C-alpha positions as a Python dict, from the first residue, in 0.01 Angstrom:
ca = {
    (1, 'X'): (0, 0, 0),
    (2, 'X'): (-371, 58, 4),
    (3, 'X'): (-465, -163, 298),
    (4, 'X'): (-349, -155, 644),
    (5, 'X'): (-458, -412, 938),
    (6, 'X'): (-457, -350, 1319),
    (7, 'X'): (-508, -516, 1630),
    (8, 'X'): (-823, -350, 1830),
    (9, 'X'): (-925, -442, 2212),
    (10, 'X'): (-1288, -406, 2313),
    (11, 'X'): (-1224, -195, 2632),
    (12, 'X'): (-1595, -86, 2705),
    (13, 'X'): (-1896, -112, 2564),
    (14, 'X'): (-2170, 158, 2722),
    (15, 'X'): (-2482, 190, 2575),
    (16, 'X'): (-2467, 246, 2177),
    (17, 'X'): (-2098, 378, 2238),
    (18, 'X'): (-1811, 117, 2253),
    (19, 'X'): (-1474, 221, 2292),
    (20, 'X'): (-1186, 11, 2165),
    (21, 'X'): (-762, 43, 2172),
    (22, 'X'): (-648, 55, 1823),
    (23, 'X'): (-293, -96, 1748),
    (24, 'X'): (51, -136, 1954),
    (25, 'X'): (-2, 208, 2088),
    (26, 'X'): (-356, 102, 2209),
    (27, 'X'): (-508, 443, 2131),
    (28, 'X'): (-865, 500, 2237),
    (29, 'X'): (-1139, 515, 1966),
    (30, 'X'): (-1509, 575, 2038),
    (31, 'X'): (-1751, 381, 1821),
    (32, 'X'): (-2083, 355, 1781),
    (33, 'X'): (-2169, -48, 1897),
    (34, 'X'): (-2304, -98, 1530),
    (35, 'X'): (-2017, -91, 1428),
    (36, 'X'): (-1849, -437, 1624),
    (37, 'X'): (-1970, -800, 1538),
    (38, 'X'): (-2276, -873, 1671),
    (39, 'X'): (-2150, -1101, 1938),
    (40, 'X'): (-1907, -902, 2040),
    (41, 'X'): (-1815, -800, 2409),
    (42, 'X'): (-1587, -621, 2603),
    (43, 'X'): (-1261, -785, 2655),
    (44, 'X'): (-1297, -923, 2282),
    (45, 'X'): (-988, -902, 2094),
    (46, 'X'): (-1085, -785, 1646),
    (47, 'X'): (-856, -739, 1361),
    (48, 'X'): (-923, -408, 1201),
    (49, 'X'): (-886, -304, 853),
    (50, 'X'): (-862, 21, 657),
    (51, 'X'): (-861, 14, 302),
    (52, 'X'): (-832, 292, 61),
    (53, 'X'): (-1121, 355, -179),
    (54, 'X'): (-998, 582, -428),
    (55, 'X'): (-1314, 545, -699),
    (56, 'X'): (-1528, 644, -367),
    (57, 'X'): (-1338, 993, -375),
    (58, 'X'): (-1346, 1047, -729),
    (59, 'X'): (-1721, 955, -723),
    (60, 'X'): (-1820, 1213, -444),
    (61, 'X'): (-1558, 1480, -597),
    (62, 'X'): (-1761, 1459, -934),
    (63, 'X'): (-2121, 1440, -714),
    (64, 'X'): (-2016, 1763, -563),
    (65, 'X'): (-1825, 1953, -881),
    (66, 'X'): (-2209, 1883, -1069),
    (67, 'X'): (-2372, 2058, -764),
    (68, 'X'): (-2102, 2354, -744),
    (69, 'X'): (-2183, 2399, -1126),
    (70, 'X'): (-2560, 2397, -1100),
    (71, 'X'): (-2586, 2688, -826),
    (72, 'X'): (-2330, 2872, -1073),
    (73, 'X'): (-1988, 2832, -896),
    (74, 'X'): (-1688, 2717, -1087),
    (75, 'X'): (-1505, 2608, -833),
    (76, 'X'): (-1259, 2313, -887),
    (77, 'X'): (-1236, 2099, -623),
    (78, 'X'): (-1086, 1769, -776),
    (79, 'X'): (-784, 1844, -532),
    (80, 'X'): (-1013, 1883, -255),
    (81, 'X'): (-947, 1625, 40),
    (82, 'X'): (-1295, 1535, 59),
}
């Protein structure tokens, strides 16, 4: 499966920082505020989701094989975890 959803509680919000407990296990996670709905406050209950984005990786892994090759290293890094 390449998507996985979570339940996420706004626990503080200080500043540009918020921090907010991530799934059943509520484990703390620092975020910058940009990152939360705009109307969002502490207390808020979000659904979170992380998708993989597998043309992303092979996108930067071919971005940064061109600019190993142009200083001259020949370095293969398509099984890089980049």
């Amino acid at each position: 499966m390449n998507k996985r959803t979570e339940i996420a509680f706004i626990d503080a919000i200080e500043g540009d920082m918020c921090r907010v407990m991530i799934g059943g296990k509520s484990t703390p996670v620092e975020l910058p505020r940009t990152c939360l709905p705009k109307k969002a406050a502490e207390g808020d209950w979000l659904k979170v989701g992380f998708e993989l984005l597998p043309e992303m990786r092979e996108q930067k892994i071919k971005k940064v094989q061109k600019m190993l090759e142009e200083m001259g290293n020949n370095t293969d890094i398509s099984k890089s975890p980049l």
